[in-house]
Amino acid sequence: MAEALLTIEHLTKRFYDNLVLDDLSLTVRKGEVIVVIGPSGCGKSTLLRCINALEPIQGGTIKLQDEVIDPKSKSLPELRQKIGMVFQSYELFPHLSVLNNIVLAPMKVQKRKKEDITEEALELLERVGLREKADSFPRELSGGQKQRAAIVRALCMHPEILLFDEVTAALDPEMVREVLEVMLRLAQQGRTMIIVTHEMQFARAVADRIIFLDKGKIIEDSTPQDFFEEPKTQRGKQFLNTFTYQAVKSKEGELD
Ligand code: ADP
Ligand code: MG
């Protein structure tokens, strides 16, 4: 079995008296693709934000390899570079070209040579079909293109693990696929990833493990096949049923 890359033990996260993550433990091994699903408000985004030390935690530990991720730690800037995060909103700088958005952090934070990063950035942009957009500004890109550029920006930092928080949720349906395909390719390359998504077909195709989160607890941790064919919990079943229902509903909508 591959080595543990991320180890979360007994994580507790509260916002005031709202217990959002409740004694949550999870180990992610190198090369593993974990898809986290669960109802709105169950703590998915908060979990990713805690992993990236964007939120203080009230209990437990989060470790990347042997280093503790702690918002107060002095080594946090270096640790954070090992964790790539892509959000639902693209967060590209509007006043910088795509290429400059990508090379900024590797240059400023990692002090790498501009020529080296530019070469790498252009190669990665090529791979996601955006080579010709390198000098465009974010406002000149579609949502799907912006999201692919944001993924390249994360990759150029050479992270050990990539976190994706509903990166296709704000996209028009025809753009969802192009972004999911990029993520699927990253998974095939052996990248370690934690993906929060509501795209169930994609989840099934991409995941090594499905984590089903409900009220801040992992209530299922299964292979995609087991989870989608035979969820162990009533909550898991109910959740999947709402998706089938929605899929049928949207098909009906198309026929109107
Ligand atoms: P999900 O991503 O699964 O929809 P979130 O992690 O965003 O859920 O939210 C989990 C819970 O934490 C919700 O009850 C939400 O209202 C609460 N929450 C999230 N962020 C904050 C915040 N910054 N301040 C207070 N409460 C928050
Ligand atoms: Mg969320």
mmCIF file of C-alpha atoms and ligand atoms in Angstrom:
data_model
loop_
_atom_site.group_PDB
_atom_site.id
_atom_site.type_symbol
_atom_site.label_atom_id
_atom_site.label_comp_id
_atom_site.label_asym_id
_atom_site.label_seq_id
_atom_site.Cartn_x
_atom_site.Cartn_y
_atom_site.Cartn_z
ATOM 1 C CA MET A 1 0.000 0.000 0.000
ATOM 2 C CA ALA A 2 1.260 3.508 -0.827
ATOM 3 C CA GLU A 3 2.421 5.731 1.989
ATOM 4 C CA ALA A 4 -0.038 8.002 3.805
ATOM 5 C CA LEU A 5 0.227 11.520 2.455
ATOM 6 C CA LEU A 6 -2.502 13.235 4.441
ATOM 7 C CA THR A 7 -3.562 12.049 7.867
ATOM 8 C CA ILE A 8 -6.533 13.601 9.631
ATOM 9 C CA GLU A 9 -7.174 12.414 13.157
ATOM 10 C CA HIS A 10 -10.153 13.316 15.337
ATOM 11 C CA LEU A 11 -10.702 16.620 13.603
ATOM 12 C CA THR A 12 -13.223 18.871 15.332
ATOM 13 C CA LYS A 13 -14.316 22.140 13.760
ATOM 14 C CA ARG A 14 -16.908 24.475 15.188
ATOM 15 C CA PHE A 15 -18.242 27.822 14.105
ATOM 16 C CA TYR A 16 -19.320 29.180 17.485
ATOM 17 C CA ASP A 17 -21.667 26.486 18.821
ATOM 18 C CA ASN A 18 -22.227 24.923 15.405
ATOM 19 C CA LEU A 19 -20.292 21.637 15.340
ATOM 20 C CA VAL A 20 -19.374 21.323 11.665
ATOM 21 C CA LEU A 21 -16.763 18.534 11.657
ATOM 22 C CA ASP A 22 -17.268 16.000 14.393
ATOM 23 C CA ASP A 23 -14.277 13.859 15.369
ATOM 24 C CA LEU A 24 -13.443 13.175 11.733
ATOM 25 C CA SER A 25 -10.540 10.895 10.797
ATOM 26 C CA LEU A 26 -9.327 10.206 7.274
ATOM 27 C CA THR A 27 -6.108 8.964 5.696
ATOM 28 C CA VAL A 28 -5.300 9.753 2.095
ATOM 29 C CA ARG A 29 -2.533 7.739 0.480
ATOM 30 C CA LYS A 30 -0.201 8.891 -2.235
ATOM 31 C CA GLY A 31 -1.893 8.637 -5.613
ATOM 32 C CA GLU A 32 -5.345 8.162 -4.157
ATOM 33 C CA VAL A 33 -8.370 10.012 -5.504
ATOM 34 C CA ILE A 34 -10.974 10.642 -2.836
ATOM 35 C CA VAL A 35 -14.363 12.049 -3.756
ATOM 36 C CA VAL A 36 -16.274 13.654 -0.912
ATOM 37 C CA ILE A 37 -19.999 13.871 -1.336
ATOM 38 C CA GLY A 38 -22.851 14.767 0.953
ATOM 39 C CA PRO A 39 -25.774 17.131 1.407
ATOM 40 C CA SER A 40 -25.340 20.876 1.333
ATOM 41 C CA GLY A 41 -24.038 22.199 4.641
ATOM 42 C CA CYS A 42 -22.569 18.870 5.798
ATOM 43 C CA GLY A 43 -19.062 20.334 6.027
ATOM 44 C CA LYS A 44 -17.369 19.465 2.715
ATOM 45 C CA SER A 45 -15.947 22.916 2.012
ATOM 46 C CA THR A 46 -14.993 23.364 5.637
ATOM 47 C CA LEU A 47 -13.058 20.093 5.525
ATOM 48 C CA LEU A 48 -11.036 21.271 2.515
ATOM 49 C CA ARG A 49 -10.482 24.661 4.117
ATOM 50 C CA CYS A 50 -9.200 23.024 7.299
ATOM 51 C CA ILE A 51 -6.773 20.884 5.269
ATOM 52 C CA ASN A 52 -5.416 24.051 3.706
ATOM 53 C CA ALA A 53 -5.275 25.752 7.119
ATOM 54 C CA LEU A 54 -7.713 28.412 6.009
ATOM 55 C CA GLU A 55 -9.740 27.682 9.152
ATOM 56 C CA PRO A 56 -8.585 27.266 12.736
ATOM 57 C CA ILE A 57 -9.622 23.913 14.177
ATOM 58 C CA GLN A 58 -10.815 23.143 17.693
ATOM 59 C CA GLY A 59 -9.521 19.610 18.039
ATOM 60 C CA GLY A 60 -7.540 16.833 16.418
ATOM 61 C CA THR A 61 -4.623 16.991 14.007
ATOM 62 C CA ILE A 62 -4.066 17.272 10.277
ATOM 63 C CA LYS A 63 -0.723 16.136 8.949
ATOM 64 C CA LEU A 64 0.841 16.244 5.506
ATOM 65 C CA GLN A 65 3.368 13.442 5.636
ATOM 66 C CA ASP A 66 4.902 14.153 9.049
ATOM 67 C CA GLU A 67 4.242 17.855 9.251
ATOM 68 C CA VAL A 68 1.353 19.194 11.264
ATOM 69 C CA ILE A 69 -0.825 21.667 9.403
ATOM 70 C CA ASP A 70 -1.615 24.403 11.852
ATOM 71 C CA PRO A 71 -2.731 27.946 10.984
ATOM 72 C CA LYS A 72 -0.344 29.219 13.663
ATOM 73 C CA SER A 73 2.690 27.257 12.492
ATOM 74 C CA LYS A 74 5.732 29.124 11.175
ATOM 75 C CA SER A 75 6.223 26.587 8.395
ATOM 76 C CA LEU A 76 2.694 27.108 7.089
ATOM 77 C CA PRO A 77 3.718 29.027 3.938
ATOM 78 C CA GLU A 78 5.952 26.139 2.806
ATOM 79 C CA LEU A 79 3.366 23.555 3.753
ATOM 80 C CA ARG A 80 0.623 25.382 1.876
ATOM 81 C CA GLN A 81 2.658 25.271 -1.312
ATOM 82 C CA LYS A 82 2.306 21.508 -1.184
ATOM 83 C CA ILE A 83 -1.484 21.783 -1.187
ATOM 84 C CA GLY A 84 -3.121 23.001 -4.384
ATOM 85 C CA MET A 85 -6.661 24.225 -4.125
ATOM 86 C CA VAL A 86 -9.209 25.053 -6.807
ATOM 87 C CA PHE A 87 -12.502 26.612 -5.782
ATOM 88 C CA GLN A 88 -15.887 27.062 -7.369
ATOM 89 C CA SER A 89 -15.091 30.674 -8.236
ATOM 90 C CA TYR A 90 -11.947 31.002 -10.278
ATOM 91 C CA GLU A 91 -10.115 33.648 -8.288
ATOM 92 C CA LEU A 92 -7.813 34.579 -11.141
ATOM 93 C CA PHE A 93 -6.439 38.105 -10.910
ATOM 94 C CA PRO A 94 -8.493 40.146 -13.410
ATOM 95 C CA HIS A 95 -5.655 42.527 -14.273
ATOM 96 C CA LEU A 96 -3.174 39.760 -15.191
ATOM 97 C CA SER A 97 -3.031 37.615 -18.316
ATOM 98 C CA VAL A 98 -3.625 33.890 -17.960
ATOM 99 C CA LEU A 99 0.108 33.237 -18.164
ATOM 100 C CA ASN A 100 0.966 35.895 -15.601
ATOM 101 C CA ASN A 101 -1.705 34.557 -13.263
ATOM 102 C CA ILE A 102 0.014 31.186 -13.455
ATOM 103 C CA VAL A 103 3.653 32.251 -13.097
ATOM 104 C CA LEU A 104 3.087 34.760 -10.288
ATOM 105 C CA ALA A 105 3.161 32.478 -7.246
ATOM 106 C CA PRO A 106 5.931 30.130 -8.445
ATOM 107 C CA MET A 107 8.056 33.245 -9.097
ATOM 108 C CA LYS A 108 7.248 35.232 -5.966
ATOM 109 C CA VAL A 109 6.743 32.470 -3.453
ATOM 110 C CA GLN A 110 8.989 29.717 -4.757
ATOM 111 C CA LYS A 111 11.591 32.043 -6.304
ATOM 112 C CA ARG A 112 11.761 29.939 -9.427
ATOM 113 C CA LYS A 113 13.043 31.324 -12.722
ATOM 114 C CA LYS A 114 10.430 32.971 -14.888
ATOM 115 C CA GLU A 115 11.638 31.227 -18.061
ATOM 116 C CA ASP A 116 11.375 27.791 -16.465
ATOM 117 C CA ILE A 117 7.889 28.368 -15.111
ATOM 118 C CA THR A 118 6.734 29.940 -18.366
ATOM 119 C CA GLU A 119 7.871 26.879 -20.285
ATOM 120 C CA GLU A 120 6.080 24.588 -17.881
ATOM 121 C CA ALA A 121 2.955 26.788 -17.833
ATOM 122 C CA LEU A 122 2.707 26.843 -21.624
ATOM 123 C CA GLU A 123 3.099 23.090 -21.777
ATOM 124 C CA LEU A 124 0.341 22.598 -19.208
ATOM 125 C CA LEU A 125 -1.901 25.137 -20.937
ATOM 126 C CA GLU A 126 -1.388 23.187 -24.149
ATOM 127 C CA ARG A 127 -2.483 20.004 -22.413
ATOM 128 C CA VAL A 128 -5.737 21.581 -21.213
ATOM 129 C CA GLY A 129 -6.375 23.148 -24.641
ATOM 130 C CA LEU A 130 -5.599 26.718 -23.600
ATOM 131 C CA ARG A 131 -2.214 27.394 -25.188
ATOM 132 C CA GLU A 132 -3.645 30.123 -27.408
ATOM 133 C CA LYS A 133 -5.230 31.865 -24.408
ATOM 134 C CA ALA A 134 -1.953 32.410 -22.554
ATOM 135 C CA ASP A 135 -1.972 36.159 -23.221
ATOM 136 C CA SER A 136 -5.705 36.641 -22.777
ATOM 137 C CA PHE A 137 -7.201 38.181 -19.683
ATOM 138 C CA PRO A 138 -9.631 36.265 -17.480
ATOM 139 C CA ARG A 139 -12.589 38.376 -18.682
ATOM 140 C CA GLU A 140 -11.935 37.114 -22.226
ATOM 141 C CA LEU A 141 -12.342 33.488 -21.163
ATOM 142 C CA SER A 142 -15.422 31.331 -20.693
ATOM 143 C CA GLY A 143 -16.116 29.870 -17.251
ATOM 144 C CA GLY A 144 -14.764 26.485 -18.292
ATOM 145 C CA GLN A 145 -11.592 28.045 -19.674
ATOM 146 C CA LYS A 146 -11.083 30.071 -16.496
ATOM 147 C CA GLN A 147 -11.471 26.956 -14.409
ATOM 148 C CA ARG A 148 -8.935 25.060 -16.548
ATOM 149 C CA ALA A 149 -6.531 27.992 -16.180
ATOM 150 C CA ALA A 150 -7.047 27.870 -12.396
ATOM 151 C CA ILE A 151 -6.170 24.172 -12.426
ATOM 152 C CA VAL A 152 -2.962 24.873 -14.370
ATOM 153 C CA ARG A 153 -2.121 27.604 -11.873
ATOM 154 C CA ALA A 154 -2.449 25.121 -9.021
ATOM 155 C CA LEU A 155 -0.367 22.497 -10.888
ATOM 156 C CA CYS A 156 2.490 24.904 -11.551
ATOM 157 C CA MET A 157 3.159 25.080 -7.805
ATOM 158 C CA HIS A 158 3.990 21.343 -7.896
ATOM 159 C CA PRO A 159 1.622 20.454 -5.074
ATOM 160 C CA GLU A 160 1.679 17.060 -3.369
ATOM 161 C CA ILE A 161 -2.088 17.021 -3.126
ATOM 162 C CA LEU A 162 -4.862 18.806 -4.995
ATOM 163 C CA LEU A 163 -8.145 19.873 -3.420
ATOM 164 C CA PHE A 164 -11.126 20.666 -5.635
ATOM 165 C CA ASP A 165 -14.248 22.263 -4.196
ATOM 166 C CA GLU A 166 -17.211 21.964 -6.571
ATOM 167 C CA VAL A 167 -15.159 23.383 -9.403
ATOM 168 C CA THR A 168 -17.877 22.796 -11.996
ATOM 169 C CA ALA A 169 -20.848 23.936 -9.914
ATOM 170 C CA ALA A 170 -20.985 27.428 -11.411
ATOM 171 C CA LEU A 171 -20.395 26.348 -15.013
ATOM 172 C CA ASP A 172 -22.860 26.052 -17.847
ATOM 173 C CA PRO A 173 -23.528 22.381 -18.587
ATOM 174 C CA GLU A 174 -21.555 22.337 -21.837
ATOM 175 C CA MET A 175 -18.431 23.491 -19.983
ATOM 176 C CA VAL A 176 -18.639 21.009 -17.159
ATOM 177 C CA ARG A 177 -17.303 18.167 -19.240
ATOM 178 C CA GLU A 178 -14.130 19.908 -20.414
ATOM 179 C CA VAL A 179 -13.157 20.625 -16.805
ATOM 180 C CA LEU A 180 -14.028 17.127 -15.575
ATOM 181 C CA GLU A 181 -11.917 15.645 -18.380
ATOM 182 C CA VAL A 182 -8.898 17.597 -17.186
ATOM 183 C CA MET A 183 -9.441 16.287 -13.652
ATOM 184 C CA LEU A 184 -9.901 12.750 -14.889
ATOM 185 C CA ARG A 185 -6.573 12.972 -16.712
ATOM 186 C CA LEU A 186 -4.850 14.222 -13.558
ATOM 187 C CA ALA A 187 -6.250 11.236 -11.709
ATOM 188 C CA GLN A 188 -4.927 8.897 -14.382
ATOM 189 C CA GLN A 189 -1.497 10.474 -13.991
ATOM 190 C CA GLY A 190 -1.477 9.341 -10.373
ATOM 191 C CA ARG A 191 -2.061 12.697 -8.684
ATOM 192 C CA THR A 192 -3.331 12.648 -5.142
ATOM 193 C CA MET A 193 -6.636 14.485 -5.059
ATOM 194 C CA ILE A 194 -9.604 15.212 -2.837
ATOM 195 C CA ILE A 195 -12.583 16.226 -4.914
ATOM 196 C CA VAL A 196 -15.881 17.629 -3.682
ATOM 197 C CA THR A 197 -18.442 17.296 -6.443
ATOM 198 C CA HIS A 198 -22.099 16.754 -7.181
ATOM 199 C CA GLU A 199 -21.317 15.175 -10.546
ATOM 200 C CA MET A 200 -22.152 11.610 -9.636
ATOM 201 C CA GLN A 201 -21.120 9.915 -12.877
ATOM 202 C CA PHE A 202 -17.794 11.665 -12.705
ATOM 203 C CA ALA A 203 -17.403 10.745 -9.032
ATOM 204 C CA ARG A 204 -17.944 7.143 -9.884
ATOM 205 C CA ALA A 205 -15.453 7.236 -12.748
ATOM 206 C CA VAL A 206 -12.684 9.138 -11.000
ATOM 207 C CA ALA A 207 -12.748 7.988 -7.380
ATOM 208 C CA ASP A 208 -10.709 5.320 -5.684
ATOM 209 C CA ARG A 209 -12.793 5.953 -2.595
ATOM 210 C CA ILE A 210 -16.052 7.733 -1.976
ATOM 211 C CA ILE A 211 -16.426 9.478 1.352
ATOM 212 C CA PHE A 212 -20.000 10.292 2.251
ATOM 213 C CA LEU A 213 -20.218 13.057 4.791
ATOM 214 C CA ASP A 214 -23.318 13.792 6.819
ATOM 215 C CA LYS A 215 -23.530 16.316 9.631
ATOM 216 C CA GLY A 216 -19.768 16.535 9.910
ATOM 217 C CA LYS A 217 -19.144 12.796 10.146
ATOM 218 C CA ILE A 218 -17.931 10.281 7.589
ATOM 219 C CA ILE A 219 -20.787 7.833 7.478
ATOM 220 C CA GLU A 220 -19.599 5.867 4.457
ATOM 221 C CA ASP A 221 -16.111 5.201 3.155
ATOM 222 C CA SER A 222 -16.464 2.840 0.193
ATOM 223 C CA THR A 223 -15.334 1.958 -3.269
ATOM 224 C CA PRO A 224 -17.401 3.794 -5.898
ATOM 225 C CA GLN A 225 -18.981 0.531 -6.952
ATOM 226 C CA ASP A 226 -20.130 -0.301 -3.425
ATOM 227 C CA PHE A 227 -21.338 3.196 -2.702
ATOM 228 C CA PHE A 228 -23.329 3.666 -5.888
ATOM 229 C CA GLU A 229 -24.712 0.157 -6.073
ATOM 230 C CA GLU A 230 -25.241 -0.643 -2.432
ATOM 231 C CA PRO A 231 -24.902 2.297 -0.072
ATOM 232 C CA LYS A 232 -24.520 1.003 3.473
ATOM 233 C CA THR A 233 -26.573 3.676 5.165
ATOM 234 C CA GLN A 234 -30.103 4.937 4.814
ATOM 235 C CA ARG A 235 -28.757 8.485 4.439
ATOM 236 C CA GLY A 236 -26.520 7.372 1.574
ATOM 237 C CA LYS A 237 -29.485 5.731 -0.161
ATOM 238 C CA GLN A 238 -31.664 8.787 0.305
ATOM 239 C CA PHE A 239 -28.947 11.044 -1.017
ATOM 240 C CA LEU A 240 -28.437 8.968 -4.153
ATOM 241 C CA ASN A 241 -32.180 8.800 -4.686
ATOM 242 C CA THR A 242 -32.434 12.572 -4.838
ATOM 243 C CA PHE A 243 -29.884 12.477 -7.646
ATOM 244 C CA THR A 244 -31.749 9.877 -9.664
ATOM 245 C CA TYR A 245 -34.873 11.933 -9.142
ATOM 246 C CA GLN A 246 -33.144 15.107 -10.302
ATOM 247 C CA ALA A 247 -31.689 13.355 -13.335
ATOM 248 C CA VAL A 248 -35.148 12.128 -14.327
ATOM 249 C CA LYS A 249 -36.642 15.550 -13.656
ATOM 250 C CA SER A 250 -34.108 17.330 -15.842
ATOM 251 C CA LYS A 251 -34.702 14.811 -18.647
ATOM 252 C CA GLU A 252 -38.404 15.571 -18.373
ATOM 253 C CA GLY A 253 -37.552 19.271 -18.512
ATOM 254 C CA GLU A 254 -35.735 18.756 -21.780
ATOM 255 C CA LEU A 255 -38.809 17.162 -23.310
ATOM 256 C CA ASP A 256 -41.034 20.140 -22.488
HETATM 257 P P1 ADP B 1 -20.824 22.188 2.418
HETATM 258 O O1 ADP B 1 -19.607 22.623 1.671
HETATM 259 O O2 ADP B 1 -20.863 20.715 2.692
HETATM 260 O O3 ADP B 1 -22.095 22.637 1.783
HETATM 261 P P2 ADP B 1 -19.837 23.982 4.466
HETATM 262 O O4 ADP B 1 -18.562 23.359 4.862
HETATM 263 O O5 ADP B 1 -19.775 25.162 3.575
HETATM 264 O O6 ADP B 1 -20.792 22.856 3.869
HETATM 265 O O7 ADP B 1 -20.624 24.419 5.759
HETATM 266 C C1 ADP B 1 -20.815 23.558 6.868
HETATM 267 C C2 ADP B 1 -21.515 24.322 7.987
HETATM 268 O O8 ADP B 1 -20.631 25.326 8.481
HETATM 269 C C3 ADP B 1 -22.786 25.030 7.584
HETATM 270 O O9 ADP B 1 -23.684 24.915 8.663
HETATM 271 C C4 ADP B 1 -22.361 26.442 7.381
HETATM 272 O O10 ADP B 1 -23.414 27.318 7.641
HETATM 273 C C5 ADP B 1 -21.258 26.604 8.422
HETATM 274 N N1 ADP B 1 -20.219 27.580 8.008
HETATM 275 C C6 ADP B 1 -19.403 27.478 6.948
HETATM 276 N N2 ADP B 1 -18.549 28.516 6.893
HETATM 277 C C7 ADP B 1 -18.854 29.316 7.947
HETATM 278 C C8 ADP B 1 -18.313 30.539 8.453
HETATM 279 N N3 ADP B 1 -17.290 31.151 7.853
HETATM 280 N N4 ADP B 1 -18.864 31.053 9.581
HETATM 281 C C9 ADP B 1 -19.883 30.421 10.210
HETATM 282 N N5 ADP B 1 -20.427 29.272 9.792
HETATM 283 C C10 ADP B 1 -19.916 28.703 8.683
HETATM 284 MG MG MG B 2 -19.337 23.666 -0.113
#
